[in-house]
Amino acid sequence: LVAPACLPAGRPANNPDDVKGVLDLLTNVSVEKRLLRRARSKAEAYGRLDWESPPGTEASHYKVDPQFISDIYESFIIPLTKDVEVMYLFERCGKAPPPPMLCPDSTKTR
């Protein structure tokens, strides 16, 4: 967990009970986009059924749709990681951790 480096003096935002403020400090949209591109790229490279056609082409067939892998990261893995980081930070600051949000983005549809 690298979250303590994001917070000044190890304190969550200005208000130690501000979960949204802590989440805002933990969120780096450009890093998340890069992670999603990398997950999709790896799924394209390592999930191919036919190795003759290059990844990302229409002729490629995959074990699992690379976009599905990216969606799993976006809807579940990233939000769950943030939940754990928020709970960790609250405990580090001596506060009762907030209840987990349990994937707040999982209801998002494309």
PDB file as gemmi writes it, atoms N, CA and C in Angstrom:
CRYST1    1.000    1.000    1.000  90.00  90.00  90.00 P 1                      
ATOM      1  N   LEU A   1       0.835  -1.180   0.000  1.00  0.00           N  
ATOM      2  CA  LEU A   1       0.000   0.000   0.000  1.00  0.00           C  
ATOM      3  C   LEU A   1       0.880   1.245   0.000  1.00  0.00           C  
ATOM      4  N   VAL A   2       0.644   2.126  -0.932  1.00  0.00           N  
ATOM      5  CA  VAL A   2       1.433   3.343  -1.040  1.00  0.00           C  
ATOM      6  C   VAL A   2       0.642   4.560  -0.611  1.00  0.00           C  
ATOM      7  N   ALA A   3      -0.544   4.362  -0.097  1.00  0.00           N  
ATOM      8  CA  ALA A   3      -1.444   5.465   0.222  1.00  0.00           C  
ATOM      9  C   ALA A   3      -0.881   6.480   1.204  1.00  0.00           C  
ATOM     10  N   PRO A   4      -0.129   6.098   2.259  1.00  0.00           N  
ATOM     11  CA  PRO A   4       0.346   7.123   3.195  1.00  0.00           C  
ATOM     12  C   PRO A   4       1.165   8.218   2.533  1.00  0.00           C  
ATOM     13  N   ALA A   5       1.839   7.921   1.434  1.00  0.00           N  
ATOM     14  CA  ALA A   5       2.621   8.933   0.742  1.00  0.00           C  
ATOM     15  C   ALA A   5       1.728   9.989   0.098  1.00  0.00           C  
ATOM     16  N   CYS A   6       0.459   9.668  -0.131  1.00  0.00           N  
ATOM     17  CA  CYS A   6      -0.467  10.603  -0.776  1.00  0.00           C  
ATOM     18  C   CYS A   6      -1.015  11.635   0.191  1.00  0.00           C  
ATOM     19  N   LEU A   7      -0.915  11.362   1.472  1.00  0.00           N  
ATOM     20  CA  LEU A   7      -1.569  12.212   2.449  1.00  0.00           C  
ATOM     21  C   LEU A   7      -0.561  13.037   3.234  1.00  0.00           C  
ATOM     22  N   PRO A   8      -0.853  14.321   3.461  1.00  0.00           N  
ATOM     23  CA  PRO A   8       0.066  15.151   4.229  1.00  0.00           C  
ATOM     24  C   PRO A   8       0.131  14.682   5.678  1.00  0.00           C  
ATOM     25  N   ALA A   9       1.319  14.420   6.161  1.00  0.00           N  
ATOM     26  CA  ALA A   9       1.569  14.009   7.549  1.00  0.00           C  
ATOM     27  C   ALA A   9       0.733  12.803   7.964  1.00  0.00           C  
ATOM     28  N   GLY A  10       0.366  11.958   7.004  1.00  0.00           N  
ATOM     29  CA  GLY A  10      -0.375  10.749   7.308  1.00  0.00           C  
ATOM     30  C   GLY A  10      -1.811  10.968   7.732  1.00  0.00           C  
ATOM     31  N   ARG A  11      -2.349  12.158   7.516  1.00  0.00           N  
ATOM     32  CA  ARG A  11      -3.730  12.449   7.910  1.00  0.00           C  
ATOM     33  C   ARG A  11      -4.627  12.464   6.692  1.00  0.00           C  
ATOM     34  N   PRO A  12      -5.800  11.837   6.773  1.00  0.00           N  
ATOM     35  CA  PRO A  12      -6.741  11.885   5.662  1.00  0.00           C  
ATOM     36  C   PRO A  12      -7.359  13.267   5.488  1.00  0.00           C  
ATOM     37  N   ALA A  13      -7.053  13.901   4.395  1.00  0.00           N  
ATOM     38  CA  ALA A  13      -7.628  15.194   4.003  1.00  0.00           C  
ATOM     39  C   ALA A  13      -7.620  16.200   5.154  1.00  0.00           C  
ATOM     40  N   ASN A  14      -8.529  17.161   5.144  1.00  0.00           N  
ATOM     41  CA  ASN A  14      -8.630  18.143   6.220  1.00  0.00           C  
ATOM     42  C   ASN A  14      -9.465  17.605   7.375  1.00  0.00           C  
ATOM     43  N   ASN A  15     -10.457  16.832   7.038  1.00  0.00           N  
ATOM     44  CA  ASN A  15     -11.337  16.235   8.035  1.00  0.00           C  
ATOM     45  C   ASN A  15     -11.025  14.741   8.098  1.00  0.00           C  
ATOM     46  N   PRO A  16     -10.585  14.238   9.244  1.00  0.00           N  
ATOM     47  CA  PRO A  16     -10.192  12.836   9.297  1.00  0.00           C  
ATOM     48  C   PRO A  16     -11.329  11.849   9.067  1.00  0.00           C  
ATOM     49  N   ASP A  17     -12.565  12.326   9.081  1.00  0.00           N  
ATOM     50  CA  ASP A  17     -13.695  11.437   8.826  1.00  0.00           C  
ATOM     51  C   ASP A  17     -14.251  11.597   7.411  1.00  0.00           C  
ATOM     52  N   ASP A  18     -13.563  12.311   6.569  1.00  0.00           N  
ATOM     53  CA  ASP A  18     -14.014  12.605   5.214  1.00  0.00           C  
ATOM     54  C   ASP A  18     -13.574  11.497   4.259  1.00  0.00           C  
ATOM     55  N   VAL A  19     -14.410  10.476   4.099  1.00  0.00           N  
ATOM     56  CA  VAL A  19     -14.066   9.346   3.238  1.00  0.00           C  
ATOM     57  C   VAL A  19     -13.932   9.801   1.790  1.00  0.00           C  
ATOM     58  N   LYS A  20     -14.853  10.650   1.324  1.00  0.00           N  
ATOM     59  CA  LYS A  20     -14.786  11.118  -0.063  1.00  0.00           C  
ATOM     60  C   LYS A  20     -13.496  11.896  -0.313  1.00  0.00           C  
ATOM     61  N   GLY A  21     -13.082  12.702   0.653  1.00  0.00           N  
ATOM     62  CA  GLY A  21     -11.838  13.446   0.506  1.00  0.00           C  
ATOM     63  C   GLY A  21     -10.630  12.531   0.396  1.00  0.00           C  
ATOM     64  N   VAL A  22     -10.618  11.468   1.187  1.00  0.00           N  
ATOM     65  CA  VAL A  22      -9.524  10.501   1.125  1.00  0.00           C  
ATOM     66  C   VAL A  22      -9.539   9.793  -0.226  1.00  0.00           C  
ATOM     67  N   LEU A  23     -10.721   9.400  -0.687  1.00  0.00           N  
ATOM     68  CA  LEU A  23     -10.821   8.752  -1.998  1.00  0.00           C  
ATOM     69  C   LEU A  23     -10.334   9.669  -3.109  1.00  0.00           C  
ATOM     70  N   ASP A  24     -10.676  10.954  -3.009  1.00  0.00           N  
ATOM     71  CA  ASP A  24     -10.220  11.913  -4.018  1.00  0.00           C  
ATOM     72  C   ASP A  24      -8.702  12.003  -4.027  1.00  0.00           C  
ATOM     73  N   LEU A  25      -8.085  11.954  -2.837  1.00  0.00           N  
ATOM     74  CA  LEU A  25      -6.621  11.997  -2.767  1.00  0.00           C  
ATOM     75  C   LEU A  25      -5.990  10.724  -3.327  1.00  0.00           C  
ATOM     76  N   LEU A  26      -6.670   9.612  -3.179  1.00  0.00           N  
ATOM     77  CA  LEU A  26      -6.135   8.340  -3.667  1.00  0.00           C  
ATOM     78  C   LEU A  26      -6.326   8.149  -5.161  1.00  0.00           C  
ATOM     79  N   THR A  27      -7.264   8.873  -5.746  1.00  0.00           N  
ATOM     80  CA  THR A  27      -7.609   8.667  -7.153  1.00  0.00           C  
ATOM     81  C   THR A  27      -6.680   9.456  -8.058  1.00  0.00           C  
ATOM     82  N   ASN A  28      -6.055   8.743  -8.971  1.00  0.00           N  
ATOM     83  CA  ASN A  28      -5.221   9.353 -10.000  1.00  0.00           C  
ATOM     84  C   ASN A  28      -5.730   8.797 -11.330  1.00  0.00           C  
ATOM     85  N   VAL A  29      -6.550   9.572 -12.010  1.00  0.00           N  
ATOM     86  CA  VAL A  29      -7.250   9.113 -13.205  1.00  0.00           C  
ATOM     87  C   VAL A  29      -6.277   8.669 -14.290  1.00  0.00           C  
ATOM     88  N   SER A  30      -5.187   9.395 -14.476  1.00  0.00           N  
ATOM     89  CA  SER A  30      -4.247   9.021 -15.539  1.00  0.00           C  
ATOM     90  C   SER A  30      -3.586   7.674 -15.240  1.00  0.00           C  
ATOM     91  N   VAL A  31      -3.285   7.405 -13.982  1.00  0.00           N  
ATOM     92  CA  VAL A  31      -2.696   6.115 -13.614  1.00  0.00           C  
ATOM     93  C   VAL A  31      -3.723   5.003 -13.816  1.00  0.00           C  
ATOM     94  N   GLU A  32      -4.968   5.256 -13.452  1.00  0.00           N  
ATOM     95  CA  GLU A  32      -6.016   4.246 -13.635  1.00  0.00           C  
ATOM     96  C   GLU A  32      -6.227   3.940 -15.116  1.00  0.00           C  
ATOM     97  N   LYS A  33      -6.226   4.963 -15.961  1.00  0.00           N  
ATOM     98  CA  LYS A  33      -6.376   4.737 -17.403  1.00  0.00           C  
ATOM     99  C   LYS A  33      -5.210   3.921 -17.946  1.00  0.00           C  
ATOM    100  N   ARG A  34      -4.000   4.243 -17.483  1.00  0.00           N  
ATOM    101  CA  ARG A  34      -2.823   3.496 -17.913  1.00  0.00           C  
ATOM    102  C   ARG A  34      -2.914   2.032 -17.469  1.00  0.00           C  
ATOM    103  N   LEU A  35      -3.390   1.808 -16.251  1.00  0.00           N  
ATOM    104  CA  LEU A  35      -3.560   0.453 -15.744  1.00  0.00           C  
ATOM    105  C   LEU A  35      -4.589  -0.319 -16.573  1.00  0.00           C  
ATOM    106  N   LEU A  36      -5.688   0.335 -16.927  1.00  0.00           N  
ATOM    107  CA  LEU A  36      -6.718  -0.324 -17.738  1.00  0.00           C  
ATOM    108  C   LEU A  36      -6.189  -0.675 -19.128  1.00  0.00           C  
ATOM    109  N   ARG A  37      -5.411   0.242 -19.725  1.00  0.00           N  
ATOM    110  CA  ARG A  37      -4.808  -0.046 -21.033  1.00  0.00           C  
ATOM    111  C   ARG A  37      -3.844  -1.223 -20.930  1.00  0.00           C  
ATOM    112  N   ARG A  38      -3.065  -1.256 -19.850  1.00  0.00           N  
ATOM    113  CA  ARG A  38      -2.093  -2.340 -19.669  1.00  0.00           C  
ATOM    114  C   ARG A  38      -2.804  -3.677 -19.449  1.00  0.00           C  
ATOM    115  N   ALA A  39      -3.874  -3.694 -18.655  1.00  0.00           N  
ATOM    116  CA  ALA A  39      -4.622  -4.933 -18.427  1.00  0.00           C  
ATOM    117  C   ALA A  39      -5.202  -5.444 -19.744  1.00  0.00           C  
ATOM    118  N   ARG A  40      -5.748  -4.528 -20.527  1.00  0.00           N  
ATOM    119  CA  ARG A  40      -6.309  -4.925 -21.823  1.00  0.00           C  
ATOM    120  C   ARG A  40      -5.213  -5.426 -22.758  1.00  0.00           C  
ATOM    121  N   SER A  41      -4.093  -4.740 -22.780  1.00  0.00           N  
ATOM    122  CA  SER A  41      -2.979  -5.132 -23.633  1.00  0.00           C  
ATOM    123  C   SER A  41      -2.459  -6.524 -23.262  1.00  0.00           C  
ATOM    124  N   LYS A  42      -2.334  -6.792 -21.971  1.00  0.00           N  
ATOM    125  CA  LYS A  42      -1.874  -8.114 -21.535  1.00  0.00           C  
ATOM    126  C   LYS A  42      -2.897  -9.187 -21.880  1.00  0.00           C  
ATOM    127  N   ALA A  43      -4.184  -8.869 -21.731  1.00  0.00           N  
ATOM    128  CA  ALA A  43      -5.222  -9.831 -22.093  1.00  0.00           C  
ATOM    129  C   ALA A  43      -5.179 -10.128 -23.590  1.00  0.00           C  
ATOM    130  N   GLU A  44      -4.890  -9.101 -24.392  1.00  0.00           N  
ATOM    131  CA  GLU A  44      -4.767  -9.313 -25.834  1.00  0.00           C  
ATOM    132  C   GLU A  44      -3.545 -10.162 -26.161  1.00  0.00           C  
ATOM    133  N   ALA A  45      -2.444  -9.917 -25.471  1.00  0.00           N  
ATOM    134  CA  ALA A  45      -1.196 -10.619 -25.775  1.00  0.00           C  
ATOM    135  C   ALA A  45      -1.207 -12.061 -25.279  1.00  0.00           C  
ATOM    136  N   TYR A  46      -1.711 -12.279 -24.072  1.00  0.00           N  
ATOM    137  CA  TYR A  46      -1.596 -13.610 -23.470  1.00  0.00           C  
ATOM    138  C   TYR A  46      -2.874 -14.432 -23.550  1.00  0.00           C  
ATOM    139  N   GLY A  47      -3.968 -13.840 -23.991  1.00  0.00           N  
ATOM    140  CA  GLY A  47      -5.223 -14.569 -24.047  1.00  0.00           C  
ATOM    141  C   GLY A  47      -5.640 -14.983 -25.438  1.00  0.00           C  
ATOM    142  N   ARG A  48      -4.724 -14.913 -26.389  1.00  0.00           N  
ATOM    143  CA  ARG A  48      -5.073 -15.271 -27.770  1.00  0.00           C  
ATOM    144  C   ARG A  48      -5.188 -16.774 -27.947  1.00  0.00           C  
ATOM    145  N   LEU A  49      -6.114 -17.166 -28.776  1.00  0.00           N  
ATOM    146  CA  LEU A  49      -6.250 -18.575 -29.137  1.00  0.00           C  
ATOM    147  C   LEU A  49      -5.445 -18.902 -30.382  1.00  0.00           C  
ATOM    148  N   ASP A  50      -5.324 -17.937 -31.279  1.00  0.00           N  
ATOM    149  CA  ASP A  50      -4.540 -18.156 -32.503  1.00  0.00           C  
ATOM    150  C   ASP A  50      -3.320 -17.241 -32.480  1.00  0.00           C  
ATOM    151  N   TRP A  51      -2.165 -17.831 -32.554  1.00  0.00           N  
ATOM    152  CA  TRP A  51      -0.923 -17.056 -32.431  1.00  0.00           C  
ATOM    153  C   TRP A  51      -0.419 -16.547 -33.766  1.00  0.00           C  
ATOM    154  N   GLU A  52      -1.109 -16.862 -34.851  1.00  0.00           N  
ATOM    155  CA  GLU A  52      -0.656 -16.397 -36.161  1.00  0.00           C  
ATOM    156  C   GLU A  52      -1.003 -14.931 -36.408  1.00  0.00           C  
ATOM    157  N   SER A  53      -2.178 -14.508 -35.953  1.00  0.00           N  
ATOM    158  CA  SER A  53      -2.582 -13.120 -36.180  1.00  0.00           C  
ATOM    159  C   SER A  53      -2.120 -12.254 -35.009  1.00  0.00           C  
ATOM    160  N   PRO A  54      -1.698 -11.029 -35.286  1.00  0.00           N  
ATOM    161  CA  PRO A  54      -1.210 -10.146 -34.211  1.00  0.00           C  
ATOM    162  C   PRO A  54      -2.341  -9.742 -33.261  1.00  0.00           C  
ATOM    163  N   PRO A  55      -2.004  -9.461 -31.995  1.00  0.00           N  
ATOM    164  CA  PRO A  55      -3.044  -9.069 -31.039  1.00  0.00           C  
ATOM    165  C   PRO A  55      -3.717  -7.763 -31.451  1.00  0.00           C  
ATOM    166  N   GLY A  56      -4.999  -7.660 -31.148  1.00  0.00           N  
ATOM    167  CA  GLY A  56      -5.740  -6.441 -31.431  1.00  0.00           C  
ATOM    168  C   GLY A  56      -6.346  -6.386 -32.817  1.00  0.00           C  
ATOM    169  N   THR A  57      -6.048  -7.364 -33.664  1.00  0.00           N  
ATOM    170  CA  THR A  57      -6.644  -7.355 -34.998  1.00  0.00           C  
ATOM    171  C   THR A  57      -7.973  -8.096 -34.965  1.00  0.00           C  
ATOM    172  N   GLU A  58      -8.780  -7.862 -35.981  1.00  0.00           N  
ATOM    173  CA  GLU A  58     -10.091  -8.508 -36.025  1.00  0.00           C  
ATOM    174  C   GLU A  58      -9.967 -10.016 -36.166  1.00  0.00           C  
ATOM    175  N   ALA A  59      -8.862 -10.483 -36.734  1.00  0.00           N  
ATOM    176  CA  ALA A  59      -8.680 -11.916 -36.941  1.00  0.00           C  
ATOM    177  C   ALA A  59      -8.309 -12.636 -35.648  1.00  0.00           C  
ATOM    178  N   SER A  60      -7.932 -11.894 -34.613  1.00  0.00           N  
ATOM    179  CA  SER A  60      -7.547 -12.516 -33.349  1.00  0.00           C  
ATOM    180  C   SER A  60      -8.770 -13.049 -32.621  1.00  0.00           C  
ATOM    181  N   HIS A  61      -8.604 -14.209 -32.012  1.00  0.00           N  
ATOM    182  CA  HIS A  61      -9.649 -14.795 -31.181  1.00  0.00           C  
ATOM    183  C   HIS A  61      -9.069 -14.967 -29.792  1.00  0.00           C  
ATOM    184  N   TYR A  62      -9.856 -14.619 -28.792  1.00  0.00           N  
ATOM    185  CA  TYR A  62      -9.361 -14.609 -27.418  1.00  0.00           C  
ATOM    186  C   TYR A  62     -10.120 -15.602 -26.546  1.00  0.00           C  
ATOM    187  N   LYS A  63      -9.438 -16.093 -25.525  1.00  0.00           N  
ATOM    188  CA  LYS A  63     -10.086 -16.950 -24.527  1.00  0.00           C  
ATOM    189  C   LYS A  63     -11.146 -16.144 -23.789  1.00  0.00           C  
ATOM    190  N   VAL A  64     -10.792 -14.910 -23.438  1.00  0.00           N  
ATOM    191  CA  VAL A  64     -11.695 -13.975 -22.765  1.00  0.00           C  
ATOM    192  C   VAL A  64     -11.551 -12.636 -23.473  1.00  0.00           C  
ATOM    193  N   ASP A  65     -12.654 -11.959 -23.691  1.00  0.00           N  
ATOM    194  CA  ASP A  65     -12.625 -10.656 -24.348  1.00  0.00           C  
ATOM    195  C   ASP A  65     -11.750  -9.692 -23.545  1.00  0.00           C  
ATOM    196  N   PRO A  66     -10.712  -9.097 -24.163  1.00  0.00           N  
ATOM    197  CA  PRO A  66      -9.834  -8.176 -23.445  1.00  0.00           C  
ATOM    198  C   PRO A  66     -10.569  -7.003 -22.803  1.00  0.00           C  
ATOM    199  N   GLN A  67     -11.655  -6.542 -23.432  1.00  0.00           N  
ATOM    200  CA  GLN A  67     -12.423  -5.449 -22.839  1.00  0.00           C  
ATOM    201  C   GLN A  67     -13.079  -5.894 -21.541  1.00  0.00           C  
ATOM    202  N   PHE A  68     -13.474  -7.160 -21.462  1.00  0.00           N  
ATOM    203  CA  PHE A  68     -14.060  -7.700 -20.238  1.00  0.00           C  
ATOM    204  C   PHE A  68     -13.040  -7.658 -19.100  1.00  0.00           C  
ATOM    205  N   ILE A  69     -11.803  -7.997 -19.390  1.00  0.00           N  
ATOM    206  CA  ILE A  69     -10.737  -7.943 -18.375  1.00  0.00           C  
ATOM    207  C   ILE A  69     -10.562  -6.514 -17.895  1.00  0.00           C  
ATOM    208  N   SER A  70     -10.538  -5.566 -18.826  1.00  0.00           N  
ATOM    209  CA  SER A  70     -10.427  -4.156 -18.470  1.00  0.00           C  
ATOM    210  C   SER A  70     -11.609  -3.707 -17.618  1.00  0.00           C  
ATOM    211  N   ASP A  71     -12.802  -4.165 -17.971  1.00  0.00           N  
ATOM    212  CA  ASP A  71     -14.006  -3.812 -17.202  1.00  0.00           C  
ATOM    213  C   ASP A  71     -13.950  -4.374 -15.782  1.00  0.00           C  
ATOM    214  N   ILE A  72     -13.413  -5.586 -15.629  1.00  0.00           N  
ATOM    215  CA  ILE A  72     -13.275  -6.188 -14.291  1.00  0.00           C  
ATOM    216  C   ILE A  72     -12.362  -5.318 -13.433  1.00  0.00           C  
ATOM    217  N   TYR A  73     -11.251  -4.881 -14.016  1.00  0.00           N  
ATOM    218  CA  TYR A  73     -10.339  -4.000 -13.279  1.00  0.00           C  
ATOM    219  C   TYR A  73     -11.051  -2.703 -12.896  1.00  0.00           C  
ATOM    220  N   GLU A  74     -11.764  -2.114 -13.856  1.00  0.00           N  
ATOM    221  CA  GLU A  74     -12.405  -0.821 -13.621  1.00  0.00           C  
ATOM    222  C   GLU A  74     -13.551  -0.911 -12.611  1.00  0.00           C  
ATOM    223  N   SER A  75     -14.321  -1.984 -12.660  1.00  0.00           N  
ATOM    224  CA  SER A  75     -15.509  -2.085 -11.826  1.00  0.00           C  
ATOM    225  C   SER A  75     -15.273  -2.732 -10.466  1.00  0.00           C  
ATOM    226  N   PHE A  76     -14.248  -3.589 -10.370  1.00  0.00           N  
ATOM    227  CA  PHE A  76     -14.068  -4.327  -9.124  1.00  0.00           C  
ATOM    228  C   PHE A  76     -12.694  -4.154  -8.493  1.00  0.00           C  
ATOM    229  N   ILE A  77     -11.639  -4.420  -9.245  1.00  0.00           N  
ATOM    230  CA  ILE A  77     -10.301  -4.453  -8.641  1.00  0.00           C  
ATOM    231  C   ILE A  77      -9.874  -3.082  -8.145  1.00  0.00           C  
ATOM    232  N   ILE A  78     -10.019  -2.054  -8.964  1.00  0.00           N  
ATOM    233  CA  ILE A  78      -9.610  -0.710  -8.542  1.00  0.00           C  
ATOM    234  C   ILE A  78     -10.463  -0.210  -7.365  1.00  0.00           C  
ATOM    235  N   PRO A  79     -11.810  -0.301  -7.420  1.00  0.00           N  
ATOM    236  CA  PRO A  79     -12.603   0.152  -6.266  1.00  0.00           C  
ATOM    237  C   PRO A  79     -12.321  -0.644  -4.987  1.00  0.00           C  
ATOM    238  N   LEU A  80     -12.129  -1.957  -5.094  1.00  0.00           N  
ATOM    239  CA  LEU A  80     -11.817  -2.742  -3.897  1.00  0.00           C  
ATOM    240  C   LEU A  80     -10.472  -2.346  -3.304  1.00  0.00           C  
ATOM    241  N   THR A  81      -9.513  -2.063  -4.171  1.00  0.00           N  
ATOM    242  CA  THR A  81      -8.203  -1.613  -3.699  1.00  0.00           C  
ATOM    243  C   THR A  81      -8.331  -0.289  -2.950  1.00  0.00           C  
ATOM    244  N   LYS A  82      -9.145   0.613  -3.474  1.00  0.00           N  
ATOM    245  CA  LYS A  82      -9.359   1.895  -2.800  1.00  0.00           C  
ATOM    246  C   LYS A  82     -10.047   1.698  -1.450  1.00  0.00           C  
ATOM    247  N   ASP A  83     -11.019   0.783  -1.395  1.00  0.00           N  
ATOM    248  CA  ASP A  83     -11.683   0.479  -0.117  1.00  0.00           C  
ATOM    249  C   ASP A  83     -10.664   0.045   0.930  1.00  0.00           C  
ATOM    250  N   VAL A  84      -9.793  -0.863   0.549  1.00  0.00           N  
ATOM    251  CA  VAL A  84      -8.782  -1.367   1.480  1.00  0.00           C  
ATOM    252  C   VAL A  84      -7.838  -0.248   1.900  1.00  0.00           C  
ATOM    253  N   GLU A  85      -7.437   0.593   0.960  1.00  0.00           N  
ATOM    254  CA  GLU A  85      -6.536   1.701   1.285  1.00  0.00           C  
ATOM    255  C   GLU A  85      -7.190   2.688   2.249  1.00  0.00           C  
ATOM    256  N   VAL A  86      -8.468   2.999   2.036  1.00  0.00           N  
ATOM    257  CA  VAL A  86      -9.179   3.926   2.926  1.00  0.00           C  
ATOM    258  C   VAL A  86      -9.268   3.338   4.330  1.00  0.00           C  
ATOM    259  N   MET A  87      -9.649   2.071   4.425  1.00  0.00           N  
ATOM    260  CA  MET A  87      -9.734   1.439   5.747  1.00  0.00           C  
ATOM    261  C   MET A  87      -8.366   1.425   6.432  1.00  0.00           C  
ATOM    262  N   TYR A  88      -7.327   1.136   5.680  1.00  0.00           N  
ATOM    263  CA  TYR A  88      -5.966   1.123   6.214  1.00  0.00           C  
ATOM    264  C   TYR A  88      -5.572   2.501   6.740  1.00  0.00           C  
ATOM    265  N   LEU A  89      -5.844   3.540   5.958  1.00  0.00           N  
ATOM    266  CA  LEU A  89      -5.485   4.896   6.366  1.00  0.00           C  
ATOM    267  C   LEU A  89      -6.232   5.332   7.622  1.00  0.00           C  
ATOM    268  N   PHE A  90      -7.508   5.008   7.691  1.00  0.00           N  
ATOM    269  CA  PHE A  90      -8.272   5.366   8.882  1.00  0.00           C  
ATOM    270  C   PHE A  90      -7.706   4.660  10.113  1.00  0.00           C  
ATOM    271  N   GLU A  91      -7.368   3.395   9.983  1.00  0.00           N  
ATOM    272  CA  GLU A  91      -6.778   2.667  11.106  1.00  0.00           C  
ATOM    273  C   GLU A  91      -5.426   3.249  11.493  1.00  0.00           C  
ATOM    274  N   ARG A  92      -4.617   3.631  10.502  1.00  0.00           N  
ATOM    275  CA  ARG A  92      -3.307   4.234  10.780  1.00  0.00           C  
ATOM    276  C   ARG A  92      -3.443   5.546  11.534  1.00  0.00           C  
ATOM    277  N   CYS A  93      -4.535   6.269  11.282  1.00  0.00           N  
ATOM    278  CA  CYS A  93      -4.764   7.553  11.941  1.00  0.00           C  
ATOM    279  C   CYS A  93      -5.493   7.389  13.272  1.00  0.00           C  
ATOM    280  N   GLY A  94      -5.751   6.165  13.674  1.00  0.00           N  
ATOM    281  CA  GLY A  94      -6.412   5.923  14.947  1.00  0.00           C  
ATOM    282  C   GLY A  94      -7.908   6.126  14.913  1.00  0.00           C  
ATOM    283  N   LYS A  95      -8.482   6.150  13.739  1.00  0.00           N  
ATOM    284  CA  LYS A  95      -9.936   6.327  13.589  1.00  0.00           C  
ATOM    285  C   LYS A  95     -10.591   4.987  13.302  1.00  0.00           C  
ATOM    286  N   ALA A  96     -11.860   4.887  13.623  1.00  0.00           N  
ATOM    287  CA  ALA A  96     -12.607   3.689  13.250  1.00  0.00           C  
ATOM    288  C   ALA A  96     -12.746   3.677  11.735  1.00  0.00           C  
ATOM    289  N   PRO A  97     -12.404   2.573  11.103  1.00  0.00           N  
ATOM    290  CA  PRO A  97     -12.507   2.549   9.637  1.00  0.00           C  
ATOM    291  C   PRO A  97     -13.956   2.617   9.190  1.00  0.00           C  
ATOM    292  N   PRO A  98     -14.198   3.306   8.077  1.00  0.00           N  
ATOM    293  CA  PRO A  98     -15.563   3.375   7.559  1.00  0.00           C  
ATOM    294  C   PRO A  98     -15.978   2.012   7.014  1.00  0.00           C  
ATOM    295  N   PRO A  99     -17.276   1.774   6.891  1.00  0.00           N  
ATOM    296  CA  PRO A  99     -17.693   0.502   6.284  1.00  0.00           C  
ATOM    297  C   PRO A  99     -17.243   0.460   4.830  1.00  0.00           C  
ATOM    298  N   PRO A 100     -16.899  -0.712   4.340  1.00  0.00           N  
ATOM    299  CA  PRO A 100     -16.466  -0.801   2.937  1.00  0.00           C  
ATOM    300  C   PRO A 100     -17.593  -0.397   2.003  1.00  0.00           C  
ATOM    301  N   MET A 101     -17.212   0.233   0.917  1.00  0.00           N  
ATOM    302  CA  MET A 101     -18.218   0.664  -0.061  1.00  0.00           C  
ATOM    303  C   MET A 101     -18.601  -0.464  -0.996  1.00  0.00           C  
ATOM    304  N   LEU A 102     -17.837  -1.538  -0.979  1.00  0.00           N  
ATOM    305  CA  LEU A 102     -18.130  -2.717  -1.790  1.00  0.00           C  
ATOM    306  C   LEU A 102     -18.383  -2.375  -3.249  1.00  0.00           C  
ATOM    307  N   CYS A 103     -17.360  -1.924  -3.895  1.00  0.00           N  
ATOM    308  CA  CYS A 103     -17.397  -1.647  -5.335  1.00  0.00           C  
ATOM    309  C   CYS A 103     -18.431  -0.608  -5.722  1.00  0.00           C  
ATOM    310  N   PRO A 104     -18.238   0.650  -5.358  1.00  0.00           N  
ATOM    311  CA  PRO A 104     -19.232   1.663  -5.719  1.00  0.00           C  
ATOM    312  C   PRO A 104     -19.401   1.829  -7.216  1.00  0.00           C  
ATOM    313  N   ASP A 105     -18.385   1.466  -8.016  1.00  0.00           N  
ATOM    314  CA  ASP A 105     -18.475   1.626  -9.462  1.00  0.00           C  
ATOM    315  C   ASP A 105     -19.074   0.413 -10.153  1.00  0.00           C  
ATOM    316  N   SER A 106     -19.427  -0.634  -9.405  1.00  0.00           N  
ATOM    317  CA  SER A 106     -19.878  -1.865 -10.047  1.00  0.00           C  
ATOM    318  C   SER A 106     -21.237  -1.711 -10.718  1.00  0.00           C  
ATOM    319  N   THR A 107     -21.989  -0.680 -10.384  1.00  0.00           N  
ATOM    320  CA  THR A 107     -23.276  -0.470 -11.021  1.00  0.00           C  
ATOM    321  C   THR A 107     -23.143   0.347 -12.297  1.00  0.00           C  
ATOM    322  N   LYS A 108     -21.923   0.830 -12.558  1.00  0.00           N  
ATOM    323  CA  LYS A 108     -21.694   1.639 -13.744  1.00  0.00           C  
ATOM    324  C   LYS A 108     -21.798   0.771 -15.002  1.00  0.00           C  
ATOM    325  N   THR A 109     -22.477   1.254 -15.996  1.00  0.00           N  
ATOM    326  CA  THR A 109     -22.590   0.510 -17.245  1.00  0.00           C  
ATOM    327  C   THR A 109     -21.907   1.297 -18.346  1.00  0.00           C  
ATOM    328  N   ARG A 110     -21.482   0.587 -19.328  1.00  0.00           N  
ATOM    329  CA  ARG A 110     -20.809   1.239 -20.470  1.00  0.00           C  
ATOM    330  C   ARG A 110     -21.799   1.474 -21.560  1.00  0.00           C  
TER     331      ARG A 110                                                      
END                                                                             
